[in-house]
Tab-separated table of C-alpha atoms and ligand atoms in Angstrom:
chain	number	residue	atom	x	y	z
A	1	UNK	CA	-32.139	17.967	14.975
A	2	UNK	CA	-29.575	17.489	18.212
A	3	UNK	CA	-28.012	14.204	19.155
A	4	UNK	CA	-26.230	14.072	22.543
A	5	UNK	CA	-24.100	11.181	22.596
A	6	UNK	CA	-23.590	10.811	26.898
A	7	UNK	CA	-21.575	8.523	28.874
A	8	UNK	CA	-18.675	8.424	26.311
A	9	UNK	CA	-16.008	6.325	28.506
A	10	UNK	CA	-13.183	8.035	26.148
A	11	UNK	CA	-13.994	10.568	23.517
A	12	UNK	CA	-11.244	10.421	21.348
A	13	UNK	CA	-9.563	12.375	18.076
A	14	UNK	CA	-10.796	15.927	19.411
A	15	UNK	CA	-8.958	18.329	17.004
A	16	UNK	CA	-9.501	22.069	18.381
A	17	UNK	CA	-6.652	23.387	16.082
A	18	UNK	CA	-8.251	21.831	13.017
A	19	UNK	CA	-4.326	21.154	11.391
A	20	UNK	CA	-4.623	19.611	7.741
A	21	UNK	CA	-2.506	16.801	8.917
A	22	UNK	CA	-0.135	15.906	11.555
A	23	UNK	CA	3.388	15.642	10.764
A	24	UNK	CA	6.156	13.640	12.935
A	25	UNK	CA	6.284	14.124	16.362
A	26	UNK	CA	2.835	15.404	16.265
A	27	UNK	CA	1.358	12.133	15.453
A	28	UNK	CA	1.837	10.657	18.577
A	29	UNK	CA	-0.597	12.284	20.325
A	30	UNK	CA	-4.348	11.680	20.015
A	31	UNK	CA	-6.533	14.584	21.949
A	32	UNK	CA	-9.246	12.681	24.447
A	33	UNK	CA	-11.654	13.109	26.943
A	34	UNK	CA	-12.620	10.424	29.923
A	35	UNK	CA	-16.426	10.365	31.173
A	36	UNK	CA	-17.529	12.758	28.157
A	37	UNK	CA	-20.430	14.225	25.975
A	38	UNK	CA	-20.802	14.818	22.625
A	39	UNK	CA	-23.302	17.220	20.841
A	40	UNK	CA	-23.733	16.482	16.942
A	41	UNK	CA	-25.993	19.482	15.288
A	42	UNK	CA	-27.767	17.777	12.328
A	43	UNK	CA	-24.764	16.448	10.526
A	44	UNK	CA	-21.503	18.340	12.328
A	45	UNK	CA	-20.427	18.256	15.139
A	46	UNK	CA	-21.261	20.822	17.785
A	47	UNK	CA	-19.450	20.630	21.070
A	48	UNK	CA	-18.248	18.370	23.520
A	49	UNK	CA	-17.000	18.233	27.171
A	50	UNK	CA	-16.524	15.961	30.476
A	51	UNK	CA	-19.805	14.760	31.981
A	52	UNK	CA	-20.161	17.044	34.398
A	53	UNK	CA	-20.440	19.912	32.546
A	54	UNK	CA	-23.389	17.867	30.124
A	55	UNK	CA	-26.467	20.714	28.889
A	56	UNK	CA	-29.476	19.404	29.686
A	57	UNK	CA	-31.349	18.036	27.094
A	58	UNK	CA	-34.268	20.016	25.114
A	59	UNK	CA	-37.176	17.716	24.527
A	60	UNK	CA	-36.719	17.643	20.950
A	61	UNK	CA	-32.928	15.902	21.215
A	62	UNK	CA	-32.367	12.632	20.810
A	63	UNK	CA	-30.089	11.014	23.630
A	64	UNK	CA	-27.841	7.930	23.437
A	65	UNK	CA	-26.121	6.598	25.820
A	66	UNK	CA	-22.731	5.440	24.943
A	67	UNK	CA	-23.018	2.914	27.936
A	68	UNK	CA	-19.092	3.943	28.397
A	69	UNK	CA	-17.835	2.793	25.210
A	70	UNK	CA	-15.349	4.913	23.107
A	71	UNK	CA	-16.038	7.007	20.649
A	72	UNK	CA	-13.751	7.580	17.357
A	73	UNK	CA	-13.910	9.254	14.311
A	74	UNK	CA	-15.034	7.464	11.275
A	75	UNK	CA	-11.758	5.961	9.587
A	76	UNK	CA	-10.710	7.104	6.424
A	77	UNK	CA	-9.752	4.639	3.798
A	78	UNK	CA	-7.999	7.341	1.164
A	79	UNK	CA	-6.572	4.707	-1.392
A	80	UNK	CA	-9.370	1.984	-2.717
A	81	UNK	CA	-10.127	-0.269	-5.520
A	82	UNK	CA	-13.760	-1.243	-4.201
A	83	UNK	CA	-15.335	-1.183	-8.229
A	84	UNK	CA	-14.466	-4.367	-9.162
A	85	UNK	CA	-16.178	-7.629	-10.968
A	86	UNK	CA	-15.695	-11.055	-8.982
A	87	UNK	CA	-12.866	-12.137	-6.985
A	88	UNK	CA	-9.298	-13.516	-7.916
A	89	UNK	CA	-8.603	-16.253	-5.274
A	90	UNK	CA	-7.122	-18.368	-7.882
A	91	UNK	CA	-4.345	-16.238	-7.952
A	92	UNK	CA	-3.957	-16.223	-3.830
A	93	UNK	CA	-3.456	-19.867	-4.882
A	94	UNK	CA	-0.831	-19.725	-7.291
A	95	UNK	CA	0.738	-16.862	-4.917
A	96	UNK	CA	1.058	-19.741	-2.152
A	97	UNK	CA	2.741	-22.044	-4.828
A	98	UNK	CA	5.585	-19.650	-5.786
A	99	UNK	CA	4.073	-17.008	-8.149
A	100	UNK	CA	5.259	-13.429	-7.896
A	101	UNK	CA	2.687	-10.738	-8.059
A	102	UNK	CA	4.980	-9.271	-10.683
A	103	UNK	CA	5.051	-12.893	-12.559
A	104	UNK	CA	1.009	-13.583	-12.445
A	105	UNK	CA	0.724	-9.872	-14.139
A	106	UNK	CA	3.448	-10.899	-16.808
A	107	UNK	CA	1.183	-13.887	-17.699
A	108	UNK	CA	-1.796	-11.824	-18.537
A	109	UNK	CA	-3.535	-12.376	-15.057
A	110	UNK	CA	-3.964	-9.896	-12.345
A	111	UNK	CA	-5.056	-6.371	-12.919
A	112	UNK	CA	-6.157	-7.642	-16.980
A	113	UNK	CA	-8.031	-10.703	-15.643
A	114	UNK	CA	-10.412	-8.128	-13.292
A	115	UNK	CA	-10.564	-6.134	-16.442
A	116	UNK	CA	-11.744	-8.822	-18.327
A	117	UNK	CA	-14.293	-9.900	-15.936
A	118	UNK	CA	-15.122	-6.320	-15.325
A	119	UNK	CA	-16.112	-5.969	-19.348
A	120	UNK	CA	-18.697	-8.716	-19.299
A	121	UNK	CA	-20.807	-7.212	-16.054
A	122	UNK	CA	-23.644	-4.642	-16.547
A	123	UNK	CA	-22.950	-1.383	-14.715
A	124	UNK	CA	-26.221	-2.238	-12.562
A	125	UNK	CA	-24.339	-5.540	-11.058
A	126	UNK	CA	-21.246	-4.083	-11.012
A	127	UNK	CA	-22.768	-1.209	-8.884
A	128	UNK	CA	-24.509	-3.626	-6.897
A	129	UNK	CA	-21.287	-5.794	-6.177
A	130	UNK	CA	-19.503	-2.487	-5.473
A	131	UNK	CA	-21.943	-1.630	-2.681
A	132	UNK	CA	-21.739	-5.162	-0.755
A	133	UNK	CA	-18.113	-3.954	-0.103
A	134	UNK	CA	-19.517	-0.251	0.778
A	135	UNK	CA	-21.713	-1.615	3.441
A	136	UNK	CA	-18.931	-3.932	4.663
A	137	UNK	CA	-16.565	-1.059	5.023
A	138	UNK	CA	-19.038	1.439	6.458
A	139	UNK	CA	-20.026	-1.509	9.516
A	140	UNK	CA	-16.202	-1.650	9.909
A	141	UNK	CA	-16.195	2.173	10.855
A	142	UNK	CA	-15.070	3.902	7.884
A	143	UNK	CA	-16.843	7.005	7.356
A	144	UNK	CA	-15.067	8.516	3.872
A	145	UNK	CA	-13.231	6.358	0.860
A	146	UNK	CA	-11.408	7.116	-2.290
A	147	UNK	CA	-12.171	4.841	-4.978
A	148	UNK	CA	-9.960	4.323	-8.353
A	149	UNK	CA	-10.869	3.273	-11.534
A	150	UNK	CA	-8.371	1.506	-13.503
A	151	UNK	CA	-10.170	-2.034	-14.248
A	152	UNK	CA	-11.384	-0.848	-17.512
A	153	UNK	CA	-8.233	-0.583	-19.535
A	154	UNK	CA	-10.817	1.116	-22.463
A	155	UNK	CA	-12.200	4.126	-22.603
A	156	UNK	CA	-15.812	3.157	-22.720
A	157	UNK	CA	-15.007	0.566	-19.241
A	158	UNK	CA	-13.055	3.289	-17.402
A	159	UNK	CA	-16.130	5.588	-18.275
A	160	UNK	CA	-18.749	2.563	-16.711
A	161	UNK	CA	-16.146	2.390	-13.381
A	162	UNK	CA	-16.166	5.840	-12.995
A	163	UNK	CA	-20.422	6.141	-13.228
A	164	UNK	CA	-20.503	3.171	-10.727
A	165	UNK	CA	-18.501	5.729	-8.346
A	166	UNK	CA	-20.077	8.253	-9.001
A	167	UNK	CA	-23.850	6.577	-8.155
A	168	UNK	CA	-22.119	5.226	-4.778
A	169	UNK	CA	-21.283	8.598	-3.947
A	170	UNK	CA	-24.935	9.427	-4.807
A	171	UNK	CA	-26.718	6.699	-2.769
A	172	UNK	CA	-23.963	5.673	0.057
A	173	UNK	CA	-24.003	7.631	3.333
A	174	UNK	CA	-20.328	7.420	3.213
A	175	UNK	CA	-18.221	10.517	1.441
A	176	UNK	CA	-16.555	9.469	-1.598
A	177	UNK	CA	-13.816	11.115	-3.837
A	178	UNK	CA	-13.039	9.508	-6.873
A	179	UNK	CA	-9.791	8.956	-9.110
A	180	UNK	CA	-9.477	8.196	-12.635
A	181	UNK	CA	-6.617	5.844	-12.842
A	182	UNK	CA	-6.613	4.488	-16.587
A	183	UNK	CA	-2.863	3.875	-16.781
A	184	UNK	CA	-3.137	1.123	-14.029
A	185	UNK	CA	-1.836	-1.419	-16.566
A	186	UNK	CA	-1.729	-1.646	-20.671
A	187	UNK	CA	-5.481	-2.520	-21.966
A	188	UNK	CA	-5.357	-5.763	-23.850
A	189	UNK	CA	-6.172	-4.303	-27.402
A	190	UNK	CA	-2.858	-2.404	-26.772
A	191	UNK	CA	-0.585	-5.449	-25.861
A	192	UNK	CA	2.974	-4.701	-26.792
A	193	UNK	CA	2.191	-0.955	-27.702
A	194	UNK	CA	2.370	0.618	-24.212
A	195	UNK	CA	3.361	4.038	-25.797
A	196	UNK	CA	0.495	4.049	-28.143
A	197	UNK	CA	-1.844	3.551	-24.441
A	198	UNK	CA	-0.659	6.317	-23.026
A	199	UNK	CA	-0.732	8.556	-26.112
A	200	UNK	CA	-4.865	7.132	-26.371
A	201	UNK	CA	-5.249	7.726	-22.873
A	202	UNK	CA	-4.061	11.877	-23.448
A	203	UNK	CA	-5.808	12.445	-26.171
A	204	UNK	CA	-9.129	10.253	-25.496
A	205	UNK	CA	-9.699	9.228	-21.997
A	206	UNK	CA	-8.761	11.920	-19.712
A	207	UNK	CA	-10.671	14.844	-22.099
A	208	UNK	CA	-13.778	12.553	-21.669
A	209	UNK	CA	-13.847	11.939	-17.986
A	210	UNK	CA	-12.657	15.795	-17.303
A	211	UNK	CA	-15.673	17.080	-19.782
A	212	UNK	CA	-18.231	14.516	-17.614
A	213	UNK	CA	-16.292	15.685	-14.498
A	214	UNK	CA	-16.169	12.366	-13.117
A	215	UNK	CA	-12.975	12.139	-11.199
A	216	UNK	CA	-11.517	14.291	-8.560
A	217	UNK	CA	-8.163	13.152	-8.707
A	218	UNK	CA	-5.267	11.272	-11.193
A	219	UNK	CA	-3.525	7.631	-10.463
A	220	UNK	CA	-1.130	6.090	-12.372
A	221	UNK	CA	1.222	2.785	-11.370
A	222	UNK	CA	4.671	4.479	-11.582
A	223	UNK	CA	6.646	1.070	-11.082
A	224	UNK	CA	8.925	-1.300	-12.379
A	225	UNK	CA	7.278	-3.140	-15.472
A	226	UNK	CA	4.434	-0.860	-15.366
A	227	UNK	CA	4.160	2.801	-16.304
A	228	UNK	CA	7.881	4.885	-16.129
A	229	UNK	CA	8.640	8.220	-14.533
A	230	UNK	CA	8.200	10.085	-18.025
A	231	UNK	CA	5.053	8.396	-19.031
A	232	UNK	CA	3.555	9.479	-15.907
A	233	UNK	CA	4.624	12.908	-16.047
A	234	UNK	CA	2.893	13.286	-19.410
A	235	UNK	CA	-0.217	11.813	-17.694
A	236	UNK	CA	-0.590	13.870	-14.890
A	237	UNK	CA	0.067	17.015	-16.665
A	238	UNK	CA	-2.904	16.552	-18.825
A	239	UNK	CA	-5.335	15.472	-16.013
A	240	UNK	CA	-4.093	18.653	-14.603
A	241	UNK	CA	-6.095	20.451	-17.221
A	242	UNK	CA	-8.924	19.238	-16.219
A	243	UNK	CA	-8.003	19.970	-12.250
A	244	UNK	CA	-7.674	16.428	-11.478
A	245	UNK	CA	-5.052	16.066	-8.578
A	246	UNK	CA	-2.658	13.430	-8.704
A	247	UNK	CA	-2.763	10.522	-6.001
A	248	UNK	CA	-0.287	7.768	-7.705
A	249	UNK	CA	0.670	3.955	-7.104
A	250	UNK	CA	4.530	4.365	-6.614
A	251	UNK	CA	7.678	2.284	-4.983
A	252	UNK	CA	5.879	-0.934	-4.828
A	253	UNK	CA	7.910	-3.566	-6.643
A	254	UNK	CA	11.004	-1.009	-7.113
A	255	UNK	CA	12.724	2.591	-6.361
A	256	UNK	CA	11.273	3.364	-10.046
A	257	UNK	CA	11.567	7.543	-9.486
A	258	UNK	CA	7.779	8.068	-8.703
A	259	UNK	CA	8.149	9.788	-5.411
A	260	UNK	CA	10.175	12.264	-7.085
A	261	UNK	CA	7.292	12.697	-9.885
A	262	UNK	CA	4.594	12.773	-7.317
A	263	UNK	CA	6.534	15.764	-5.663
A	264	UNK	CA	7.288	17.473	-8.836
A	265	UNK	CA	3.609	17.437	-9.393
A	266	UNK	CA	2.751	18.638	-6.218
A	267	UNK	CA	0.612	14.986	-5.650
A	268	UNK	CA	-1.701	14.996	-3.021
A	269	UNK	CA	-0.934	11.292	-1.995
A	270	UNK	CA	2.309	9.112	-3.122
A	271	UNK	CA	0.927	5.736	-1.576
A	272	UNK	CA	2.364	1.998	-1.388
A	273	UNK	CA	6.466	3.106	-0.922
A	274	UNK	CA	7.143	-0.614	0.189
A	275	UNK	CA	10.321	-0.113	-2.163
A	276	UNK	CA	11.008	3.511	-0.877
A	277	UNK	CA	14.147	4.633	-0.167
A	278	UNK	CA	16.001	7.349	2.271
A	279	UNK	CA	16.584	10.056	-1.062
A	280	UNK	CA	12.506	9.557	-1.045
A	281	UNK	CA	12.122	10.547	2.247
A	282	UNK	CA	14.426	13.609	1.772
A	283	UNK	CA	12.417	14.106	-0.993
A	284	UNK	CA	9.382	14.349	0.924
A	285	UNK	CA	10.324	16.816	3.607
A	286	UNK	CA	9.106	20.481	3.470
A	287	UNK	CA	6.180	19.065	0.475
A	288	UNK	CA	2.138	18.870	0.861
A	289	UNK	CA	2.598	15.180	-0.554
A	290	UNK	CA	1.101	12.864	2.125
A	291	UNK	CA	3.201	9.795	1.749
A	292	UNK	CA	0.731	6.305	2.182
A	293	UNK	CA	1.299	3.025	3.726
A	294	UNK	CA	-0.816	0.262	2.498
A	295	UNK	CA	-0.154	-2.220	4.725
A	296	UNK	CA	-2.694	-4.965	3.900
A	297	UNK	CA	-0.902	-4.926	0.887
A	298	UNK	CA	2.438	-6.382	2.382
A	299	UNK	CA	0.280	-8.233	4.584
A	300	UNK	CA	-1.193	-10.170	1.657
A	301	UNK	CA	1.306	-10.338	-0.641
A	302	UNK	CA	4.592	-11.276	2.135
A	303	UNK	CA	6.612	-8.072	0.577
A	304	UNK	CA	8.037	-5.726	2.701
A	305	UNK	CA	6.291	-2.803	4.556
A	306	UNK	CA	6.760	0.680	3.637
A	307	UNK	CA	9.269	2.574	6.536
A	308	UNK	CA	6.573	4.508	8.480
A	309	UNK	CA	8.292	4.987	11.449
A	310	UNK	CA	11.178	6.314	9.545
A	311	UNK	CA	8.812	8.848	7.747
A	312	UNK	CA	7.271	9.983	11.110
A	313	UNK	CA	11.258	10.280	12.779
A	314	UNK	CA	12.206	12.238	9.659
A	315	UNK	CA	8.868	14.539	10.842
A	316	UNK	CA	6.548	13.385	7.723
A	317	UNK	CA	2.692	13.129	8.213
A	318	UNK	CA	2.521	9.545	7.573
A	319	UNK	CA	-1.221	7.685	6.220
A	320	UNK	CA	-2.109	4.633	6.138
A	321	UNK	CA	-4.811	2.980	3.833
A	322	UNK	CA	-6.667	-0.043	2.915
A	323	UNK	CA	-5.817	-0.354	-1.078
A	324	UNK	CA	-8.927	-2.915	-1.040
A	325	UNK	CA	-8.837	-4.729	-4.348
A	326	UNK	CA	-9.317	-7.987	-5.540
A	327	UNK	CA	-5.317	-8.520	-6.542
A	328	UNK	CA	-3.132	-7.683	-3.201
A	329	UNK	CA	-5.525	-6.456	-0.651
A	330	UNK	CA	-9.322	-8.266	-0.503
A	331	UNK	CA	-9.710	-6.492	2.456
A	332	UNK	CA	-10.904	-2.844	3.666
A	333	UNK	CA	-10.712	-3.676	7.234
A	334	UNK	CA	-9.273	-0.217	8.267
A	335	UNK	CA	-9.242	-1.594	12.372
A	336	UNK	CA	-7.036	-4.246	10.613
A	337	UNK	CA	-4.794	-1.634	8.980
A	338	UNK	CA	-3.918	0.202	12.044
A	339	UNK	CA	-3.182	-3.084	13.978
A	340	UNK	CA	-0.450	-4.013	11.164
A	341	UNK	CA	0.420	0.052	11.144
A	342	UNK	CA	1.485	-0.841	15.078
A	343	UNK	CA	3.156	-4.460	14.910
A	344	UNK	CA	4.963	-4.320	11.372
A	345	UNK	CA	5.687	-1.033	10.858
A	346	UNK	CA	5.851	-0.324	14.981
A	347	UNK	CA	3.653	2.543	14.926
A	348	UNK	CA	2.269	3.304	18.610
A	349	UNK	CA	-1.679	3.153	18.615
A	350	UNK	CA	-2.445	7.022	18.623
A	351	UNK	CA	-0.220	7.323	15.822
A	352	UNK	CA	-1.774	4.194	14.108
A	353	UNK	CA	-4.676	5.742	15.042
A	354	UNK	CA	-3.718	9.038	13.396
A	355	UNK	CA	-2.425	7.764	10.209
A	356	UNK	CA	-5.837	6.401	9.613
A	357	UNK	CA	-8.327	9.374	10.107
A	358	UNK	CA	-7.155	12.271	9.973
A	359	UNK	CA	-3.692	11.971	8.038
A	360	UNK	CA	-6.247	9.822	5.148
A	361	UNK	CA	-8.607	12.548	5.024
A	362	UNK	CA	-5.797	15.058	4.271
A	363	UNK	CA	-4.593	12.462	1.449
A	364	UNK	CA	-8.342	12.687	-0.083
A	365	UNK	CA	-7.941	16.752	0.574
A	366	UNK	CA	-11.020	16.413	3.143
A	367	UNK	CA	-9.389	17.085	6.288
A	368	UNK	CA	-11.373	20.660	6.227
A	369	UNK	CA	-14.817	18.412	6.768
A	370	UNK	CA	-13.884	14.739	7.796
A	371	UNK	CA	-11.140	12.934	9.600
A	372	UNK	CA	-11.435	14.329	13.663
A	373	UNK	CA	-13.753	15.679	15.910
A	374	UNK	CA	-13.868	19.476	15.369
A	375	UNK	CA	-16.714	21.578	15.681
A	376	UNK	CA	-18.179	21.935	12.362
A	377	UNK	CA	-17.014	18.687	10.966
A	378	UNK	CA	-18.927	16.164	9.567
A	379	UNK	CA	-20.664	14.112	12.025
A	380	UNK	CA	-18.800	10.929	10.683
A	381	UNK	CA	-18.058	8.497	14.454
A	382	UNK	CA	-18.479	5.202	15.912
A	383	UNK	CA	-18.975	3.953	19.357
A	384	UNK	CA	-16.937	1.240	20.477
A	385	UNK	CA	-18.406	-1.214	23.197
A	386	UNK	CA	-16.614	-0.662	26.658
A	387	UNK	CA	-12.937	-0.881	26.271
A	388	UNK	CA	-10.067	-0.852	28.800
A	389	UNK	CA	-7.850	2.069	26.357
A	390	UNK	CA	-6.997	3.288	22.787
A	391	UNK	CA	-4.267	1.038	23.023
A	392	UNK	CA	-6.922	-2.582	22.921
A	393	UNK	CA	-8.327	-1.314	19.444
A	394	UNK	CA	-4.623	-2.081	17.039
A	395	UNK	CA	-3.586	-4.775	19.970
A	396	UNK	CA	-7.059	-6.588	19.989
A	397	UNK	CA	-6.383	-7.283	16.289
A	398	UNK	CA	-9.604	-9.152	15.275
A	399	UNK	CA	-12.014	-8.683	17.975
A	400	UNK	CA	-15.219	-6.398	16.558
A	401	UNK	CA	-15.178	-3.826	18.639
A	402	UNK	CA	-18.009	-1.415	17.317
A	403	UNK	CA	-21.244	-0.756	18.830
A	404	UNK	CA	-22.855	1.935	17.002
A	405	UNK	CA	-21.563	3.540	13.725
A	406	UNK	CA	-23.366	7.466	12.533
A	407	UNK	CA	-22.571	8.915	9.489
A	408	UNK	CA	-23.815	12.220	8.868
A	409	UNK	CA	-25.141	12.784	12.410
A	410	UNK	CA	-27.552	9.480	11.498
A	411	UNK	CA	-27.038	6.325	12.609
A	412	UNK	CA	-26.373	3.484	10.215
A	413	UNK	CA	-28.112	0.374	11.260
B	1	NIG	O1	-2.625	-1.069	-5.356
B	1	NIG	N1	-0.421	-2.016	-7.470
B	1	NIG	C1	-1.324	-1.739	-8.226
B	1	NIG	N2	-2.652	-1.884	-8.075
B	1	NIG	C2	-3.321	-2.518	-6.995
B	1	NIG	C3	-3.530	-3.962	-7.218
B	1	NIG	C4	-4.450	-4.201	-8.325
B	1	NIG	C5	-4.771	-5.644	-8.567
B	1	NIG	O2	-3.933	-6.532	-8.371
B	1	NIG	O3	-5.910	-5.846	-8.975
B	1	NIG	C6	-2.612	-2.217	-5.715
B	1	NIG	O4	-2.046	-3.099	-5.038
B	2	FE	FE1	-3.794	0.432	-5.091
């Protein structure tokens, strides 16, 4: 079946050299079209061009007019914690009375207090919590999500997180990838033996999920009071046996070494880097390691934003991600993320814009299928109502601005 999306006011994030990511300089431009058409082919793209040059329909297509609004690529949120039981607003509480995030972790909340909710909820409600947050992310405009474990802190809970991904990825229209991320703090039953959790998550955990196949990708939280620079190591060697990729929580709370681990181990992603430092960014240069803003995260949690523009002048191919969890970031408001990308980090809109589709799909490894409109891609776009430029969607920071929203050539309703 055709679809021939007409009167597009601006069709934006055309990628005819299909590049992986964009590094530096590159960034800054985003490839559009004024008063332009768009032919999707069942669920790719086909071709696209300005108005005047529109095929005429066959009888058989289905037309829509885009009554002048924009139309984007899906966003790509490549760093999510959407699997989890309940909320922690109590917390956002004692974070406006003086508590650190570090300090409400110390005292056996945060990250353990989701785990402990997370053990008393059947995988059917925890699935069905999980997708609320899927549908509220996919009529936000994000087409493709990564989506961590790392609230089960056991093997057997880890497993249950990992089979609630997996049956979103089954039944969502959205494209998931999924990352095992066990060592995302010290399970309870293993208080005060962190050493003996990491051995138990070599030997037991990671041989499960590889042998069920259930991740595509490794986390850990490299950081200050959390795992170290060696422990990781260890980690993402063995998930490497099982060809899981690393993607790991580093540089949030402190330079703790695990840019230079994520490099050494030839990470996909090294996300957060609100603690990075200039040796990090030299670090980076010449690597495949996408280096990830979360900027909700700072947002939330008043802490400093990682140095994107000095990634992009040092000619890195900056992303930047929702981290929605129920600890720093209840939100995975990706229009959101690319507003704070341009006024706190003082990214211009087309790179905001960039960092957020396609330079996220290369940190999931899905740029090949997902994160611009190429011919062949996944049909994965929204359609904006009628707006004055690219530059109103990060500067009109909480206005809705989305029409129509097709995954997969189909529209969602
Ligand atoms: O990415 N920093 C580590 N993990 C999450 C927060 C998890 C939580 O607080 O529940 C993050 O911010
Ligand atoms: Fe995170």
């Amino acid at each position: 079946m055709k679809r021939l999306i007409k009167n597009i006011g601006c069709l934006a994030g055309i990628d005819s050299e299909r590049k992986h990511c964009l590094r530096g300089s590159e960034m800054a431009t985003l490839n559009c079209i004024s008063d332009a058409w768009l032919l999707i082919d069942g669920d790719r793209f086909d071709s696209w061009g300005e108005m005047a040059t529109m095929p005429v329909p066959e009888d058989d297509w289905d037309v829509i007019d885009a009554l002048e609004g924009t139309v984007l690529p899906s966003w790509c949120d490549s760093h999510t914690h959407i699997v989890y039981a309940g909320s922690r607003e109590g917390e956002f509480v004692d974070k406006i009375r003086g508590l650190s995030y570090a300090e409400i972790a110390r005292r056996g909340g945060g990250i353990l207090n989701s785990a402990d909710r997370l053990h008393l909820l059947s995988e059917d409600e925890l699935y069905t919590q999980a997708m609320r947050r899927v549908h509220e992310i996919i009529a936000k405009g994000t087409g493709a999500v990564e989506i961590k474990s790392g609230y089960g802190l056991n093997t057997e809970d880890e497993l249950k997180m990992l089979r609630v991904i997996r049956r979103i990825s089954e039944t969502a229209p959205i494209k998931v990838v999924s990352t095992f991320l066990g060592a995302h703090a010290v399970g309870r039953e293993y208080t005060g033996r962190q050493g003996e959790y990491v051995d138990m998550l070599i030997r037991e955990m990671i041989p499960e999920v590889g042998k069920q196949q259930l991740a595509d990708f490794i986390d850990v939280f490299c950081d200050e009071g959390f795992f170290t620079p060696d422990e990781t190591s260890r980690i993402l060697e063995a998930g490497a046996k099982w060809g899981m990729r690393p993607k790991i929580h580093v540089q949030e709370l402190a330079p703790s070494g695990g840019v230079e681990v994520g490099v050494k181990h030839n990470a996909v992603s090294v996300d957060h880097l609100e603690s990075m430092i200039d040796e990090d960014i030299e670090m980076l240069k010449g690597t495949n390691t996408i280096p990830t803003g979360l900027p909700g995260t700072s947002f939330f949690l008043n802490m400093p934003f990682a140095p994107a523009r000095k990634m992009i002048e040092a000619g890195l191919p900056v992303a930047t991600a929702s981290d929605y969890n129920p600890g720093s970031t209840p939100s995975g408001d990706m229009k959101f993320v690319v507003s704070l990308a341009c006024i706190k980090m003082r990214l211009l809109p087309a790179e905001a814009i960039n960092a957020a589709t396609i330079n996220t799909a290369a940190a999931m490894d899905l740029s090949k299928d997902y994160g611009s409109i190429a011919r062949g891609k996944v049909a994965n776009f929204f359609i904006t109502d009628e707006i004055p430029s690219i530059d109103f969607i990060p500067y009109s920071y909480t206005t809705p601005i989305i029409a129509r929203t097709f995954l997969q050539g189909q529209e969602v309703k």
